[in-house]
Structure formats: structure tokens, C-alpha cells
mmCIF file of N, CA, C and O in Angstrom:
data_model
loop_
_atom_site.group_PDB
_atom_site.id
_atom_site.type_symbol
_atom_site.label_atom_id
_atom_site.label_comp_id
_atom_site.label_asym_id
_atom_site.label_seq_id
_atom_site.Cartn_x
_atom_site.Cartn_y
_atom_site.Cartn_z
ATOM 1 N N MET A 13 16.991 7.229 -19.015
ATOM 2 C CA MET A 13 16.696 8.294 -17.582
ATOM 3 C C MET A 13 15.714 7.851 -16.475
ATOM 4 O O MET A 13 15.778 8.617 -15.336
ATOM 5 N N ALA A 14 15.135 7.023 -16.689
ATOM 6 C CA ALA A 14 13.976 6.321 -15.848
ATOM 7 C C ALA A 14 14.986 5.732 -14.828
ATOM 8 O O ALA A 14 14.330 5.510 -14.101
ATOM 9 N N GLU A 15 15.988 5.148 -15.198
ATOM 10 C CA GLU A 15 16.634 4.250 -14.032
ATOM 11 C C GLU A 15 17.425 5.102 -13.264
ATOM 12 O O GLU A 15 17.791 4.815 -11.981
ATOM 13 N N ASP A 16 17.971 6.327 -13.768
ATOM 14 C CA ASP A 16 18.623 7.576 -12.424
ATOM 15 C C ASP A 16 17.791 7.973 -11.861
ATOM 16 O O ASP A 16 17.999 8.197 -10.532
ATOM 17 N N ASP A 17 15.857 7.935 -12.268
ATOM 18 C CA ASP A 17 15.093 8.529 -11.239
ATOM 19 C C ASP A 17 15.047 7.335 -9.939
ATOM 20 O O ASP A 17 14.970 7.737 -9.038
ATOM 21 N N ARG A 18 14.833 6.060 -10.309
ATOM 22 C CA ARG A 18 14.616 5.151 -9.498
ATOM 23 C C ARG A 18 16.137 4.936 -8.721
ATOM 24 O O ARG A 18 16.065 4.056 -7.326
ATOM 25 N N MET A 19 17.014 5.269 -8.873
ATOM 26 C CA MET A 19 18.663 5.350 -8.050
ATOM 27 C C MET A 19 18.681 5.936 -6.384
ATOM 28 O O MET A 19 17.741 6.628 -6.241
ATOM 29 N N THR A 20 18.886 5.062 -5.273
ATOM 30 C CA THR A 20 19.076 5.528 -4.357
ATOM 31 C C THR A 20 20.053 6.840 -4.423
ATOM 32 O O THR A 20 21.035 6.609 -5.618
ATOM 33 N N ARG A 21 20.227 7.552 -3.437
ATOM 34 C CA ARG A 21 21.246 8.870 -3.287
ATOM 35 C C ARG A 21 22.487 7.775 -3.023
ATOM 36 O O ARG A 21 23.262 8.440 -3.591
ATOM 37 N N GLN A 22 22.522 6.957 -2.375
ATOM 38 C CA GLN A 22 23.936 6.380 -2.284
ATOM 39 C C GLN A 22 24.513 5.516 -3.926
ATOM 40 O O GLN A 22 25.792 5.863 -4.448
ATOM 41 N N GLN A 23 23.438 5.091 -4.040
ATOM 42 C CA GLN A 23 23.585 4.634 -5.650
ATOM 43 C C GLN A 23 24.428 5.891 -6.558
ATOM 44 O O GLN A 23 25.101 5.275 -7.808
ATOM 45 N N TYR A 24 23.460 6.894 -6.563
ATOM 46 C CA TYR A 24 24.089 7.580 -7.262
ATOM 47 C C TYR A 24 25.160 8.648 -6.954
ATOM 48 O O TYR A 24 26.228 8.715 -7.998
ATOM 49 N N ARG A 25 25.538 8.814 -5.689
ATOM 50 C CA ARG A 25 26.770 9.168 -5.486
ATOM 51 C C ARG A 25 28.204 7.994 -5.661
ATOM 52 O O ARG A 25 29.256 8.773 -6.009
ATOM 53 N N GLN A 26 27.805 6.864 -5.687
ATOM 54 C CA GLN A 26 28.882 6.117 -6.253
ATOM 55 C C GLN A 26 28.780 5.848 -7.437
ATOM 56 O O GLN A 26 30.242 5.885 -8.137
ATOM 57 N N GLN A 27 27.649 6.081 -8.601
ATOM 58 C CA GLN A 27 27.949 6.237 -9.680
ATOM 59 C C GLN A 27 28.655 7.630 -10.357
ATOM 60 O O GLN A 27 29.468 7.419 -11.170
ATOM 61 N N GLN A 28 28.642 8.336 -9.263
ATOM 62 C CA GLN A 28 29.237 9.728 -9.995
ATOM 63 C C GLN A 28 30.692 9.526 -9.716
ATOM 64 O O GLN A 28 31.422 10.163 -10.283
ATOM 65 N N ALA A 29 30.873 8.839 -8.614
ATOM 66 C CA ALA A 29 32.388 8.892 -8.131
ATOM 67 C C ALA A 29 33.208 8.146 -8.887
ATOM 68 O O ALA A 29 34.249 8.339 -9.224
ATOM 69 N N GLN A 30 32.475 6.923 -10.048
ATOM 70 C CA GLN A 30 32.761 6.074 -10.727
ATOM 71 C C GLN A 30 33.320 6.471 -12.043
ATOM 72 O O GLN A 30 32.283 7.075 -12.085
ATOM 73 N N PRO A 31 34.502 6.416 -13.140
ATOM 74 C CA PRO A 31 34.286 6.954 -13.924
ATOM 75 C C PRO A 31 33.231 6.120 -15.107
ATOM 76 O O PRO A 31 32.607 5.195 -14.290
ATOM 77 N N GLU A 32 32.937 6.679 -16.200
ATOM 78 C CA GLU A 32 32.101 6.687 -17.018
ATOM 79 C C GLU A 32 31.958 4.766 -17.820
ATOM 80 O O GLU A 32 30.837 4.324 -18.166
ATOM 81 N N SER A 33 33.296 4.402 -17.587
ATOM 82 C CA SER A 33 33.643 2.857 -18.057
ATOM 83 C C SER A 33 32.924 2.277 -16.841
ATOM 84 O O SER A 33 32.473 1.143 -17.563
ATOM 85 N N ALA A 34 32.675 2.123 -15.828
ATOM 86 C CA ALA A 34 32.472 1.362 -14.703
ATOM 87 C C ALA A 34 30.340 1.688 -14.901
ATOM 88 O O ALA A 34 30.129 1.202 -14.041
ATOM 89 N N ALA A 35 30.091 2.509 -15.615
ATOM 90 C CA ALA A 35 28.886 2.970 -15.409
ATOM 91 C C ALA A 35 27.644 1.652 -15.518
ATOM 92 O O ALA A 35 26.957 1.758 -15.114
ATOM 93 N N PRO A 36 28.180 0.662 -16.355
ATOM 94 C CA PRO A 36 26.971 -0.358 -16.358
ATOM 95 C C PRO A 36 27.124 -1.235 -14.602
ATOM 96 O O PRO A 36 26.358 -2.140 -14.464
ATOM 97 N N GLU A 37 28.301 -1.093 -14.267
ATOM 98 C CA GLU A 37 27.941 -1.835 -12.894
ATOM 99 C C GLU A 37 26.994 -1.116 -12.051
ATOM 100 O O GLU A 37 26.557 -1.715 -10.801
ATOM 101 N N ALA A 38 27.055 0.023 -12.107
ATOM 102 C CA ALA A 38 25.630 0.706 -11.485
ATOM 103 C C ALA A 38 24.153 -0.339 -11.506
ATOM 104 O O ALA A 38 23.671 0.096 -10.621
ATOM 105 N N SER A 39 24.124 -0.941 -12.392
ATOM 106 C CA SER A 39 22.895 -1.833 -11.849
ATOM 107 C C SER A 39 23.155 -2.469 -11.081
ATOM 108 O O SER A 39 21.834 -3.411 -11.031
ATOM 109 N N GLU A 40 24.193 -3.130 -10.168
ATOM 110 C CA GLU A 40 24.415 -4.316 -9.763
ATOM 111 C C GLU A 40 23.950 -3.825 -8.152
ATOM 112 O O GLU A 40 22.856 -4.775 -7.511
ATOM 113 N N PRO A 41 23.690 -2.648 -7.607
ATOM 114 C CA PRO A 41 23.003 -2.168 -6.640
ATOM 115 C C PRO A 41 22.189 -2.677 -6.642
ATOM 116 O O PRO A 41 21.291 -3.358 -5.594
ATOM 117 N N ALA A 42 21.078 -2.506 -7.532
ATOM 118 C CA ALA A 42 19.539 -2.661 -8.067
ATOM 119 C C ALA A 42 19.556 -4.300 -7.425
ATOM 120 O O ALA A 42 18.550 -4.663 -6.636
ATOM 121 N N SER A 43 20.182 -4.900 -7.935
ATOM 122 C CA SER A 43 20.391 -6.084 -7.586
ATOM 123 C C SER A 43 20.366 -6.720 -5.977
ATOM 124 O O SER A 43 19.802 -7.334 -5.393
ATOM 125 N N SER A 44 21.093 -5.911 -5.179
ATOM 126 C CA SER A 44 21.282 -6.025 -3.780
ATOM 127 C C SER A 44 19.860 -5.677 -3.639
ATOM 128 O O SER A 44 19.609 -6.160 -1.987
ATOM 129 N N ASP A 45 19.295 -4.434 -3.893
ATOM 130 C CA ASP A 45 18.275 -4.000 -3.204
ATOM 131 C C ASP A 45 17.617 -5.427 -3.486
ATOM 132 O O ASP A 45 16.280 -5.553 -2.254
ATOM 133 N N TYR A 46 17.113 -6.052 -4.387
ATOM 134 C CA TYR A 46 16.322 -7.254 -4.559
ATOM 135 C C TYR A 46 16.585 -8.282 -3.236
ATOM 136 O O TYR A 46 15.980 -9.011 -2.970
ATOM 137 N N ASP A 47 17.839 -7.847 -3.046
ATOM 138 C CA ASP A 47 18.435 -9.202 -2.078
ATOM 139 C C ASP A 47 17.934 -8.730 -0.778
ATOM 140 O O ASP A 47 17.619 -10.169 0.277
ATOM 141 N N GLU A 48 17.832 -7.338 -0.612
ATOM 142 C CA GLU A 48 17.198 -7.262 0.324
ATOM 143 C C GLU A 48 15.945 -7.663 1.062
ATOM 144 O O GLU A 48 15.520 -7.396 2.231
ATOM 145 N N GLN A 49 14.795 -7.754 -0.027
ATOM 146 C CA GLN A 49 13.515 -7.939 0.526
ATOM 147 C C GLN A 49 13.170 -9.408 0.937
ATOM 148 O O GLN A 49 12.597 -8.999 1.577
ATOM 149 N N PRO A 50 13.689 -10.200 1.005
ATOM 150 C CA PRO A 50 13.396 -11.536 1.564
ATOM 151 C C PRO A 50 13.768 -11.214 3.114
ATOM 152 O O PRO A 50 13.523 -11.868 3.751
ATOM 153 N N ALA A 51 14.433 -9.583 3.579
ATOM 154 C CA ALA A 51 14.982 -10.010 4.851
ATOM 155 C C ALA A 51 13.730 -9.506 5.486
ATOM 156 O O ALA A 51 13.752 -9.767 6.484
ATOM 157 N N ASP A 52 13.173 -9.039 4.963
ATOM 158 C CA ASP A 52 12.186 -8.297 5.308
ATOM 159 C C ASP A 52 10.741 -9.724 5.773
ATOM 160 O O ASP A 52 10.393 -9.585 6.549
ATOM 161 N N GLU A 53 11.065 -10.723 4.742
ATOM 162 C CA GLU A 53 9.696 -11.981 5.133
ATOM 163 C C GLU A 53 10.020 -12.337 6.851
ATOM 164 O O GLU A 53 8.894 -12.284 7.122
ATOM 165 N N PRO A 54 11.322 -12.632 6.873
ATOM 166 C CA PRO A 54 11.468 -12.967 8.233
ATOM 167 C C PRO A 54 11.125 -12.044 9.388
ATOM 168 O O PRO A 54 10.314 -12.455 10.267
ATOM 169 N N THR A 55 11.210 -10.778 8.738
ATOM 170 C CA THR A 55 10.912 -9.825 10.035
ATOM 171 C C THR A 55 9.158 -9.592 10.099
ATOM 172 O O THR A 55 8.702 -9.510 10.988
ATOM 173 N N ASP A 56 8.318 -9.790 9.161
ATOM 174 C CA ASP A 56 7.381 -10.107 9.010
ATOM 175 C C ASP A 56 6.566 -11.301 9.529
ATOM 176 O O ASP A 56 5.566 -11.217 10.321
ATOM 177 N N SER A 57 7.032 -12.222 9.549
ATOM 178 C CA SER A 57 6.851 -13.751 10.145
ATOM 179 C C SER A 57 7.327 -13.292 11.788
ATOM 180 O O SER A 57 6.159 -14.174 12.733
ATOM 181 N N SER A 58 8.501 -12.850 12.134
ATOM 182 C CA SER A 58 8.711 -12.615 13.407
ATOM 183 C C SER A 58 7.712 -11.431 13.967
ATOM 184 O O SER A 58 7.112 -11.646 15.231
ATOM 185 N N ARG A 59 6.914 -10.733 13.276
ATOM 186 C CA ARG A 59 6.096 -10.149 13.874
ATOM 187 C C ARG A 59 5.078 -10.584 14.264
ATOM 188 O O ARG A 59 4.262 -10.268 15.111
ATOM 189 N N ARG A 60 4.327 -11.480 12.976
ATOM 190 C CA ARG A 60 3.164 -12.126 13.299
ATOM 191 C C ARG A 60 2.929 -13.039 14.662
ATOM 192 O O ARG A 60 2.538 -13.194 14.983
ATOM 193 N N ALA A 61 4.320 -13.721 14.646
ATOM 194 C CA ALA A 61 4.687 -14.606 15.784
ATOM 195 C C ALA A 61 4.825 -13.430 17.274
ATOM 196 O O ALA A 61 4.021 -14.387 17.998
ATOM 197 N N TYR A 62 5.376 -12.742 17.130
ATOM 198 C CA TYR A 62 5.342 -11.960 18.439
ATOM 199 C C TYR A 62 4.051 -11.315 18.858
ATOM 200 O O TYR A 62 3.289 -11.305 20.021
ATOM 201 N N ALA A 63 2.817 -10.806 17.511
ATOM 202 C CA ALA A 63 1.903 -10.708 17.571
ATOM 203 C C ALA A 63 0.541 -12.019 18.451
ATOM 204 O O ALA A 63 -0.201 -11.565 19.100
ATOM 205 N N ALA A 64 1.188 -12.840 18.057
ATOM 206 C CA ALA A 64 0.376 -14.095 18.389
ATOM 207 C C ALA A 64 0.581 -14.442 20.021
ATOM 208 O O ALA A 64 -0.236 -14.682 20.970
ATOM 209 N N GLU A 65 1.939 -14.125 20.059
ATOM 210 C CA GLU A 65 2.372 -14.392 21.618
ATOM 211 C C GLU A 65 1.813 -13.305 22.175
ATOM 212 O O GLU A 65 1.101 -13.852 23.458
ATOM 213 N N THR A 66 1.376 -12.362 22.077
ATOM 214 C CA THR A 66 0.977 -11.227 22.618
ATOM 215 C C THR A 66 -0.527 -11.436 22.900
ATOM 216 O O THR A 66 -1.204 -11.496 23.895
ATOM 217 N N ASN A 67 -1.165 -11.487 21.584
ATOM 218 C CA ASN A 67 -2.710 -11.826 21.858
ATOM 219 C C ASN A 67 -2.867 -13.255 22.808
ATOM 220 O O ASN A 67 -3.507 -13.312 23.623
ATOM 221 N N ARG A 68 -2.218 -14.020 22.686
ATOM 222 C CA ARG A 68 -2.017 -15.540 24.042
ATOM 223 C C ARG A 68 -2.149 -15.265 24.862
ATOM 224 O O ARG A 68 -3.047 -15.584 26.065
ATOM 225 N N ALA A 69 -0.693 -14.226 25.354
ATOM 226 C CA ALA A 69 -0.679 -13.388 26.454
ATOM 227 C C ALA A 69 -2.204 -13.078 27.437
ATOM 228 O O ALA A 69 -2.525 -12.649 28.268
ATOM 229 N N LEU A 70 -2.557 -12.041 26.195
ATOM 230 C CA LEU A 70 -3.396 -11.271 26.729
ATOM 231 C C LEU A 70 -4.527 -12.180 27.239
ATOM 232 O O LEU A 70 -5.415 -12.013 28.403
ATOM 233 N N GLU A 71 -5.078 -13.244 26.217
ATOM 234 C CA GLU A 71 -6.258 -14.405 26.722
ATOM 235 C C GLU A 71 -6.124 -14.857 27.818
ATOM 236 O O GLU A 71 -6.942 -15.239 28.322
ATOM 237 N N ASP A 72 -4.561 -15.235 28.171
ATOM 238 C CA ASP A 72 -4.640 -16.203 29.261
ATOM 239 C C ASP A 72 -4.549 -14.991 30.616
ATOM 240 O O ASP A 72 -5.195 -15.169 31.474
ATOM 241 N N ALA A 73 -4.418 -13.843 30.199
ATOM 242 C CA ALA A 73 -4.558 -12.797 31.722
ATOM 243 C C ALA A 73 -5.981 -12.321 31.985
ATOM 244 O O ALA A 73 -6.501 -12.296 32.906
ATOM 245 N N LYS A 74 -6.642 -12.254 30.553
ATOM 246 C CA LYS A 74 -8.068 -12.406 30.604
ATOM 247 C C LYS A 74 -8.979 -13.110 31.500
ATOM 248 O O LYS A 74 -9.946 -13.047 31.951
ATOM 249 N N SER A 75 -8.686 -14.566 30.882
ATOM 250 C CA SER A 75 -9.146 -15.569 31.094
ATOM 251 C C SER A 75 -8.889 -15.867 33.050
ATOM 252 O O SER A 75 -10.049 -16.350 33.738
ATOM 253 N N LYS A 76 -7.464 -15.535 33.255
ATOM 254 C CA LYS A 76 -7.591 -15.532 35.065
ATOM 255 C C LYS A 76 -8.108 -14.484 35.457
ATOM 256 O O LYS A 76 -8.626 -15.008 36.219
ATOM 257 N N ARG A 77 -8.177 -13.110 35.125
ATOM 258 C CA ARG A 77 -9.246 -12.288 35.524
ATOM 259 C C ARG A 77 -10.584 -12.610 35.839
ATOM 260 O O ARG A 77 -11.393 -12.565 36.556
ATOM 261 N N LEU A 78 -11.112 -13.183 34.637
ATOM 262 C CA LEU A 78 -12.377 -13.766 34.611
ATOM 263 C C LEU A 78 -12.307 -14.948 35.596
ATOM 264 O O LEU A 78 -13.538 -14.883 36.739
ATOM 265 N N GLY A 79 -11.877 -15.724 35.724
ATOM 266 C CA GLY A 79 -11.866 -16.916 36.587
ATOM 267 C C GLY A 79 -11.630 -16.648 38.090
ATOM 268 O O GLY A 79 -12.364 -16.557 38.702
ATOM 269 N N ARG A 80 -11.037 -15.174 38.458
ATOM 270 C CA ARG A 80 -10.859 -14.697 40.003
ATOM 271 C C ARG A 80 -12.458 -14.314 40.694
ATOM 272 O O ARG A 80 -12.736 -14.417 41.286
ATOM 273 N N LYS A 81 -12.611 -13.623 39.269
ATOM 274 C CA LYS A 81 -14.113 -12.735 39.631
ATOM 275 C C LYS A 81 -14.859 -13.978 40.010
ATOM 276 O O LYS A 81 -16.360 -13.690 40.258
ATOM 277 N N LEU A 82 -15.258 -15.079 38.881
ATOM 278 C CA LEU A 82 -16.547 -16.072 38.878
ATOM 279 C C LEU A 82 -16.016 -16.683 40.273
ATOM 280 O O LEU A 82 -17.001 -17.090 41.231
ATOM 281 N N ASN A 83 -14.774 -16.841 40.873
ATOM 282 C CA ASN A 83 -14.588 -17.277 42.077
ATOM 283 C C ASN A 83 -15.321 -16.269 43.221
ATOM 284 O O ASN A 83 -16.092 -17.165 44.619
ATOM 285 N N TRP A 84 -14.596 -15.118 43.036
ATOM 286 C CA TRP A 84 -15.792 -14.386 44.476
ATOM 287 C C TRP A 84 -17.269 -14.161 43.812
ATOM 288 O O TRP A 84 -17.655 -14.130 45.203
ATOM 289 N N VAL A 85 -17.907 -14.787 42.949
ATOM 290 C CA VAL A 85 -19.203 -14.877 43.119
ATOM 291 C C VAL A 85 -19.804 -15.679 43.563
ATOM 292 O O VAL A 85 -20.651 -15.879 44.150
ATOM 293 N N ILE A 86 -19.361 -16.931 43.013
ATOM 294 C CA ILE A 86 -19.470 -18.090 43.857
ATOM 295 C C ILE A 86 -19.334 -18.273 45.260
ATOM 296 O O ILE A 86 -20.704 -18.374 45.857
ATOM 297 N N LEU A 87 -18.270 -17.682 45.668
ATOM 298 C CA LEU A 87 -18.129 -17.663 47.237
ATOM 299 C C LEU A 87 -19.736 -16.606 47.930
ATOM 300 O O LEU A 87 -19.862 -16.947 48.852
ATOM 301 N N GLY A 88 -19.357 -15.728 47.156
ATOM 302 C CA GLY A 88 -20.595 -14.695 47.526
ATOM 303 C C GLY A 88 -21.962 -15.172 47.458
ATOM 304 O O GLY A 88 -22.867 -15.119 48.558
ATOM 305 N N LEU A 89 -22.536 -15.994 46.581
ATOM 306 C CA LEU A 89 -23.190 -16.670 46.560
ATOM 307 C C LEU A 89 -23.947 -18.173 47.253
ATOM 308 O O LEU A 89 -24.561 -17.769 47.900
ATOM 309 N N VAL A 90 -22.529 -18.785 47.744
ATOM 310 C CA VAL A 90 -22.507 -19.476 49.126
ATOM 311 C C VAL A 90 -23.063 -18.625 49.930
ATOM 312 O O VAL A 90 -23.492 -19.365 50.838
ATOM 313 N N LEU A 91 -22.382 -17.842 50.392
ATOM 314 C CA LEU A 91 -22.331 -17.193 51.794
ATOM 315 C C LEU A 91 -23.821 -16.576 52.184
ATOM 316 O O LEU A 91 -24.413 -16.659 52.801
ATOM 317 N N ALA A 92 -24.434 -16.017 50.757
ATOM 318 C CA ALA A 92 -25.771 -15.477 50.716
ATOM 319 C C ALA A 92 -26.947 -16.692 51.056
ATOM 320 O O ALA A 92 -27.751 -16.503 51.441
ATOM 321 N N ILE A 93 -26.364 -17.785 50.579
ATOM 322 C CA ILE A 93 -27.123 -18.951 50.428
ATOM 323 C C ILE A 93 -27.373 -19.399 51.896
ATOM 324 O O ILE A 93 -28.473 -20.081 52.726
ATOM 325 N N MET A 94 -25.899 -19.609 52.663
ATOM 326 C CA MET A 94 -25.950 -20.006 53.953
ATOM 327 C C MET A 94 -26.375 -18.968 54.880
ATOM 328 O O MET A 94 -27.548 -19.155 55.711
ATOM 329 N N ILE A 95 -26.519 -17.759 54.699
ATOM 330 C CA ILE A 95 -27.101 -16.526 55.509
ATOM 331 C C ILE A 95 -28.904 -16.234 55.612
ATOM 332 O O ILE A 95 -29.759 -16.581 56.303
ATOM 333 N N VAL A 96 -29.436 -16.952 54.251
ATOM 334 C CA VAL A 96 -30.805 -17.097 53.701
ATOM 335 C C VAL A 96 -31.275 -18.358 55.038
ATOM 336 O O VAL A 96 -32.312 -18.512 55.671
ATOM 337 N N PHE A 97 -30.607 -19.702 54.748
ATOM 338 C CA PHE A 97 -30.773 -20.634 55.586
ATOM 339 C C PHE A 97 -30.923 -20.437 56.958
ATOM 340 O O PHE A 97 -31.574 -21.377 57.701
ATOM 341 N N LEU A 98 -29.598 -19.507 57.230
ATOM 342 C CA LEU A 98 -29.650 -19.472 58.314
ATOM 343 C C LEU A 98 -30.972 -19.055 59.276
ATOM 344 O O LEU A 98 -31.536 -18.827 60.412
ATOM 345 N N ILE A 99 -31.374 -17.217 58.487
ATOM 346 C CA ILE A 99 -32.325 -16.923 59.079
ATOM 347 C C ILE A 99 -33.943 -17.276 58.580
ATOM 348 O O ILE A 99 -34.298 -17.585 60.204
ATOM 349 N N LEU A 100 -33.854 -18.572 57.736
ATOM 350 C CA LEU A 100 -34.842 -18.997 57.843
ATOM 351 C C LEU A 100 -35.464 -20.218 58.881
ATOM 352 O O LEU A 100 -36.252 -20.691 59.112
ATOM 353 N N PHE A 101 -34.560 -21.076 59.247
ATOM 354 C CA PHE A 101 -34.354 -22.121 60.235
ATOM 355 C C PHE A 101 -34.180 -21.663 60.999
ATOM 356 O O PHE A 101 -34.051 -22.833 62.224
ATOM 357 N N LEU A 102 -33.300 -20.736 61.932
ATOM 358 C CA LEU A 102 -32.850 -19.920 63.292
ATOM 359 C C LEU A 102 -34.068 -19.249 64.095
ATOM 360 O O LEU A 102 -33.875 -19.014 65.122
ATOM 361 N N THR A 103 -34.461 -18.707 62.851
ATOM 362 C CA THR A 103 -35.589 -17.572 63.419
ATOM 363 C C THR A 103 -37.128 -18.252 64.077
ATOM 364 O O THR A 103 -37.566 -19.109 63.337
ATOM 365 N N PRO A 104 -37.458 -18.045 65.426
ATOM 366 C CA PRO A 104 -38.415 -18.346 65.438
ATOM 367 C C PRO A 104 -39.770 -18.331 65.116
ATOM 368 O O PRO A 104 -40.523 -17.649 64.844
#
């Protein structure tokens, strides 16, 4: 009875459609369920690979943005230093 509780609907319908002499074959779909589990593992690894790739892309984008900001800050500092020198040395 416990085995009947663990069957999927499709397995139950197949079992009901088959004559009772073929009832021992009903345990075979359980082995096909087991075969499906390793198919999930590549999905997990591909998800991990996708997540790693996405993280790398985000890190690259963030570092490019930070680089642009730093370039603007450096440019601003250079201009500020030039203005200060002009004010200091060109005023009488």
C-alpha cells in the first residue's frame, strides 16, 4: 500500500490499464524516475556556470563604472590644481 502512495498519476493510470498479471512491471517506472535524477545534476552545474558568468559580467561592469568615475575625479583634480596655480602665480 505504501508503494501505491508514492506512484505518480501517470504510473497509477498505467498500472490500472494493464492486467493484474503485469503488476510486477509497475515497479519499473520507479527506476526510470531514478534515471531522471542525474539529468538534474547537469542543470545544477549549468545554473552554477550561468550564475558565475553573470557575476563576472556584473563585476566587469562595476569595475568599468568605477574606472570612469576615477578618471573624471582625476581630471577634476588636475583642473583644480591648474586653476589654483593660475590664481596664485598670475595675480599681482
